[in-house]
Amino acid sequence: MSLTNEELLEKVKLGLNADDSDDNDNNLLIKTIGVKQYMLNSGVSKEQIETDLGIVTLTIGVNDVWDLTQGELKFSALFNCMTTQLSIKSLITT
């Protein structure tokens, strides 16, 4: 069973200890979808995104883009390393 973007958002919010407000939820949902798409485009399968490690990685990625400086985007080394691991795992399990 695939998790919806809203279900992924709830898991990300738990990891970030985020406030429960509509404005915050909308901003977090956009970032969650964006990071999820980045992971998918990097070769991570939906199944791997929905694992415990995948959700932790997604949460780290959302945290990385939470406080963006205009014109600058930089994922952390941890996010990149974990995304690579999930991409490799996706190749092995498909």
GROMACS .gro file of N, CA and C in nm:
model
  282
    1MET      N    1   0.084  -0.119   0.000
    1MET     CA    2   0.000   0.000   0.000
    1MET      C    3   0.088   0.125   0.000
    2SER      N    4   0.067   0.212  -0.095
    2SER     CA    5   0.145   0.335  -0.106
    2SER      C    6   0.093   0.441  -0.009
    3LEU      N    7   0.188   0.514   0.048
    3LEU     CA    8   0.151   0.626   0.134
    3LEU      C    9   0.120   0.747   0.047
    4THR      N   10   0.017   0.821   0.084
    4THR     CA   11  -0.014   0.946   0.014
    4THR      C   12   0.087   1.052   0.057
    5ASN      N   13   0.091   1.162  -0.017
    5ASN     CA   14   0.178   1.273   0.022
    5ASN      C   15   0.141   1.325   0.159
    6GLU      N   16   0.012   1.325   0.191
    6GLU     CA   17  -0.033   1.374   0.321
    6GLU      C   18   0.012   1.281   0.433
    7GLU      N   19   0.012   1.150   0.407
    7GLU     CA   20   0.060   1.055   0.507
    7GLU      C   21   0.211   1.068   0.527
    8LEU      N   22   0.284   1.090   0.418
    8LEU     CA   23   0.427   1.115   0.430
    8LEU      C   24   0.453   1.243   0.508
    9LEU      N   25   0.371   1.347   0.483
    9LEU     CA   26   0.384   1.473   0.555
    9LEU      C   27   0.370   1.451   0.705
   10GLU      N   28   0.273   1.371   0.747
   10GLU     CA   29   0.254   1.344   0.890
   10GLU      C   30   0.378   1.279   0.950
   11LYS      N   31   0.440   1.188   0.878
   11LYS     CA   32   0.561   1.123   0.926
   11LYS      C   33   0.678   1.221   0.932
   12VAL      N   34   0.689   1.308   0.832
   12VAL     CA   35   0.794   1.410   0.831
   12VAL      C   36   0.775   1.505   0.949
   13LYS      N   37   0.651   1.546   0.973
   13LYS     CA   38   0.622   1.638   1.084
   13LYS      C   39   0.664   1.577   1.218
   14LEU      N   40   0.642   1.447   1.234
   14LEU     CA   41   0.686   1.380   1.357
   14LEU      C   42   0.837   1.390   1.373
   15GLY      N   43   0.908   1.368   1.264
   15GLY     CA   44   1.054   1.374   1.268
   15GLY      C   45   1.108   1.513   1.292
   16LEU      N   46   1.034   1.614   1.250
   16LEU     CA   47   1.079   1.753   1.266
   16LEU      C   48   1.023   1.819   1.391
   17ASN      N   49   0.932   1.751   1.461
   17ASN     CA   50   0.859   1.814   1.573
   17ASN      C   51   0.796   1.945   1.529
   18ALA      N   52   0.732   1.943   1.411
   18ALA     CA   53   0.677   2.064   1.350
   18ALA      C   54   0.542   2.101   1.411
   19ASP      N   55   0.514   2.232   1.409
   19ASP     CA   56   0.386   2.284   1.456
   19ASP      C   57   0.273   2.232   1.368
   20ASP      N   58   0.155   2.224   1.428
   20ASP     CA   59   0.037   2.177   1.355
   20ASP      C   60  -0.049   2.298   1.316
   21SER      N   61  -0.010   2.367   1.209
   21SER     CA   62  -0.089   2.479   1.159
   21SER      C   63  -0.103   2.464   1.008
   22ASP      N   64  -0.211   2.520   0.954
   22ASP     CA   65  -0.236   2.507   0.810
   22ASP      C   66  -0.124   2.570   0.727
   23ASP      N   67  -0.077   2.689   0.768
   23ASP     CA   68   0.031   2.755   0.694
   23ASP      C   69   0.157   2.669   0.695
   24ASN      N   70   0.190   2.617   0.811
   24ASN     CA   71   0.307   2.531   0.825
   24ASN      C   72   0.290   2.404   0.743
   25ASP      N   73   0.170   2.344   0.750
   25ASP     CA   74   0.143   2.220   0.676
   25ASP      C   75   0.157   2.242   0.525
   26ASN      N   76   0.105   2.352   0.474
   26ASN     CA   77   0.114   2.379   0.330
   26ASN      C   78   0.260   2.392   0.286
   27ASN      N   79   0.338   2.466   0.363
   27ASN     CA   80   0.480   2.485   0.332
   27ASN      C   81   0.555   2.351   0.340
   28LEU      N   82   0.529   2.276   0.446
   28LEU     CA   83   0.594   2.146   0.462
   28LEU      C   84   0.553   2.047   0.354
   29LEU      N   85   0.426   2.050   0.314
   29LEU     CA   86   0.378   1.958   0.210
   29LEU      C   87   0.449   1.984   0.078
   30ILE      N   88   0.464   2.111   0.042
   30ILE     CA   89   0.534   2.147  -0.082
   30ILE      C   90   0.678   2.097  -0.077
   31LYS      N   91   0.744   2.116   0.036
   31LYS     CA   92   0.883   2.072   0.050
   31LYS      C   93   0.892   1.920   0.053
   32THR      N   94   0.796   1.854   0.117
   32THR     CA   95   0.794   1.708   0.122
   32THR      C   96   0.779   1.650  -0.019
   33ILE      N   97   0.686   1.704  -0.096
   33ILE     CA   98   0.665   1.657  -0.233
   33ILE      C   99   0.791   1.682  -0.318
   34GLY      N  100   0.850   1.799  -0.302
   34GLY     CA  101   0.970   1.832  -0.379
   34GLY      C  102   1.086   1.739  -0.349
   35VAL      N  103   1.111   1.713  -0.221
   35VAL     CA  104   1.221   1.624  -0.183
   35VAL      C  105   1.190   1.481  -0.226
   36LYS      N  106   1.065   1.439  -0.213
   36LYS     CA  107   1.025   1.305  -0.259
   36LYS      C  108   1.052   1.291  -0.409
   37GLN      N  109   1.016   1.391  -0.488
   37GLN     CA  110   1.040   1.387  -0.633
   37GLN      C  111   1.190   1.383  -0.663
   38TYR      N  112   1.268   1.458  -0.587
   38TYR     CA  113   1.414   1.456  -0.603
   38TYR      C  114   1.466   1.315  -0.579
   39MET      N  115   1.417   1.250  -0.474
   39MET     CA  116   1.460   1.114  -0.442
   39MET      C  117   1.418   1.017  -0.553
   40LEU      N  118   1.295   1.029  -0.601
   40LEU     CA  119   1.249   0.943  -0.711
   40LEU      C  120   1.335   0.962  -0.835
   41ASN      N  121   1.366   1.087  -0.868
   41ASN     CA  122   1.449   1.117  -0.985
   41ASN      C  123   1.593   1.070  -0.967
   42SER      N  124   1.633   1.048  -0.841
   42SER     CA  125   1.768   0.998  -0.811
   42SER      C  126   1.773   0.846  -0.813
   43GLY      N  127   1.660   0.783  -0.844
   43GLY     CA  128   1.658   0.637  -0.855
   43GLY      C  129   1.604   0.564  -0.734
   44VAL      N  130   1.554   0.637  -0.636
   44VAL     CA  131   1.496   0.573  -0.518
   44VAL      C  132   1.352   0.532  -0.551
   45SER      N  133   1.318   0.407  -0.526
   45SER     CA  134   1.183   0.360  -0.555
   45SER      C  135   1.085   0.410  -0.449
   46LYS      N  136   0.956   0.413  -0.486
   46LYS     CA  137   0.852   0.453  -0.389
   46LYS      C  138   0.856   0.360  -0.268
   47GLU      N  139   0.881   0.232  -0.292
   47GLU     CA  140   0.886   0.136  -0.182
   47GLU      C  141   0.998   0.170  -0.084
   48GLN      N  142   1.113   0.212  -0.135
   48GLN     CA  143   1.224   0.248  -0.047
   48GLN      C  144   1.198   0.380   0.025
   49ILE      N  145   1.130   0.474  -0.040
   49ILE     CA  146   1.096   0.600   0.027
   49ILE      C  147   1.007   0.573   0.148
   50GLU      N  148   0.923   0.472   0.139
   50GLU     CA  149   0.827   0.444   0.245
   50GLU      C  150   0.883   0.354   0.356
   51THR      N  151   1.010   0.313   0.346
   51THR     CA  152   1.072   0.238   0.455
   51THR      C  153   1.111   0.336   0.566
   52ASP      N  154   1.149   0.281   0.681
   52ASP     CA  155   1.193   0.367   0.791
   52ASP      C  156   1.311   0.455   0.748
   53LEU      N  157   1.410   0.394   0.682
   53LEU     CA  158   1.526   0.471   0.636
   53LEU      C  159   1.485   0.576   0.533
   54GLY      N  160   1.391   0.541   0.446
   54GLY     CA  161   1.343   0.635   0.345
   54GLY      C  162   1.275   0.756   0.407
   55ILE      N  163   1.194   0.732   0.509
   55ILE     CA  164   1.124   0.843   0.575
   55ILE      C  165   1.222   0.930   0.652
   56VAL      N  166   1.321   0.868   0.715
   56VAL     CA  167   1.425   0.947   0.783
   56VAL      C  168   1.499   1.033   0.681
   57THR      N  169   1.533   0.975   0.568
   57THR     CA  170   1.604   1.048   0.463
   57THR      C  171   1.518   1.162   0.409
   58LEU      N  172   1.392   1.135   0.385
   58LEU     CA  173   1.298   1.238   0.339
   58LEU      C  174   1.291   1.352   0.440
   59THR      N  175   1.284   1.318   0.567
   59THR     CA  176   1.277   1.419   0.674
   59THR      C  177   1.403   1.504   0.677
   60ILE      N  178   1.519   1.441   0.662
   60ILE     CA  179   1.645   1.516   0.658
   60ILE      C  180   1.646   1.610   0.538
   61GLY      N  181   1.599   1.563   0.423
   61GLY     CA  182   1.594   1.647   0.304
   61GLY      C  183   1.501   1.766   0.321
   62VAL      N  184   1.386   1.742   0.382
   62VAL     CA  185   1.292   1.853   0.407
   62VAL      C  186   1.355   1.953   0.503
   63ASN      N  187   1.423   1.904   0.604
   63ASN     CA  188   1.492   1.993   0.698
   63ASN      C  189   1.599   2.075   0.625
   64ASP      N  190   1.670   2.010   0.532
   64ASP     CA  191   1.774   2.081   0.456
   64ASP      C  192   1.718   2.196   0.374
   65VAL      N  193   1.597   2.181   0.320
   65VAL     CA  194   1.540   2.287   0.236
   65VAL      C  195   1.445   2.379   0.314
   66TRP      N  196   1.429   2.355   0.442
   66TRP     CA  197   1.335   2.433   0.523
   66TRP      C  198   1.373   2.581   0.526
   67ASP      N  199   1.498   2.612   0.552
   67ASP     CA  200   1.543   2.751   0.564
   67ASP      C  201   1.634   2.787   0.447
   68LEU      N  202   1.576   2.790   0.328
   68LEU     CA  203   1.655   2.820   0.209
   68LEU      C  204   1.692   2.967   0.203
   69THR      N  205   1.814   2.993   0.160
   69THR     CA  206   1.856   3.127   0.125
   69THR      C  207   1.825   3.144  -0.023
   70GLN      N  208   1.772   3.259  -0.060
   70GLN     CA  209   1.733   3.281  -0.200
   70GLN      C  210   1.850   3.250  -0.294
   71GLY      N  211   1.821   3.168  -0.394
   71GLY     CA  212   1.920   3.134  -0.495
   71GLY      C  213   2.018   3.026  -0.453
   72GLU      N  214   1.997   2.967  -0.335
   72GLU     CA  215   2.091   2.866  -0.286
   72GLU      C  216   2.016   2.740  -0.244
   73LEU      N  217   2.062   2.626  -0.288
   73LEU     CA  218   2.008   2.499  -0.244
   73LEU      C  219   2.124   2.404  -0.222
   74LYS      N  220   2.132   2.351  -0.101
   74LYS     CA  221   2.241   2.260  -0.071
   74LYS      C  222   2.189   2.153   0.024
   75PHE      N  223   2.178   2.030  -0.029
   75PHE     CA  224   2.142   1.919   0.058
   75PHE      C  225   2.264   1.880   0.141
   76SER      N  226   2.239   1.829   0.260
   76SER     CA  227   2.347   1.787   0.348
   76SER      C  228   2.415   1.662   0.295
   77ALA      N  229   2.538   1.641   0.340
   77ALA     CA  230   2.612   1.520   0.302
   77ALA      C  231   2.537   1.395   0.349
   78LEU      N  232   2.474   1.402   0.465
   78LEU     CA  233   2.398   1.288   0.517
   78LEU      C  234   2.281   1.255   0.425
   79PHE      N  235   2.206   1.356   0.382
   79PHE     CA  236   2.094   1.332   0.290
   79PHE      C  237   2.144   1.268   0.161
   80ASN      N  238   2.251   1.322   0.104
   80ASN     CA  239   2.304   1.268  -0.021
   80ASN      C  240   2.352   1.124  -0.004
   81CYS      N  241   2.420   1.094   0.106
   81CYS     CA  242   2.468   0.959   0.132
   81CYS      C  243   2.352   0.860   0.146
   82MET      N  244   2.251   0.899   0.223
   82MET     CA  245   2.137   0.811   0.245
   82MET      C  246   2.055   0.792   0.117
   83THR      N  247   2.043   0.897   0.036
   83THR     CA  248   1.972   0.886  -0.091
   83THR      C  249   2.046   0.789  -0.184
   84THR      N  250   2.178   0.797  -0.184
   84THR     CA  251   2.257   0.703  -0.264
   84THR      C  252   2.235   0.560  -0.218
   85GLN      N  253   2.237   0.538  -0.087
   85GLN     CA  254   2.213   0.403  -0.034
   85GLN      C  255   2.076   0.351  -0.076
   86LEU      N  256   1.975   0.437  -0.066
   86LEU     CA  257   1.840   0.397  -0.104
   86LEU      C  258   1.829   0.370  -0.254
   87SER      N  259   1.902   0.446  -0.335
   87SER     CA  260   1.902   0.422  -0.480
   87SER      C  261   1.961   0.285  -0.511
   88ILE      N  262   2.071   0.252  -0.445
   88ILE     CA  263   2.134   0.121  -0.466
   88ILE      C  264   2.041   0.010  -0.420
   89LYS      N  265   1.980   0.029  -0.304
   89LYS     CA  266   1.885  -0.070  -0.252
   89LYS      C  267   1.768  -0.087  -0.349
   90SER      N  268   1.724   0.021  -0.411
   90SER     CA  269   1.614   0.015  -0.508
   90SER      C  270   1.652  -0.069  -0.628
   91LEU      N  271   1.777  -0.060  -0.672
   91LEU     CA  272   1.824  -0.141  -0.785
   91LEU      C  273   1.826  -0.289  -0.750
   92ILE      N  274   1.867  -0.318  -0.628
   92ILE     CA  275   1.879  -0.457  -0.583
   92ILE      C  276   1.743  -0.523  -0.567
   93THR      N  277   1.644  -0.447  -0.521
   93THR     CA  278   1.513  -0.505  -0.489
   93THR      C  279   1.413  -0.500  -0.603
   94THR      N  280   1.452  -0.446  -0.719
   94THR     CA  281   1.357  -0.442  -0.830
   94THR      C  282   1.386  -0.548  -0.932
   0.00000   0.00000   0.00000
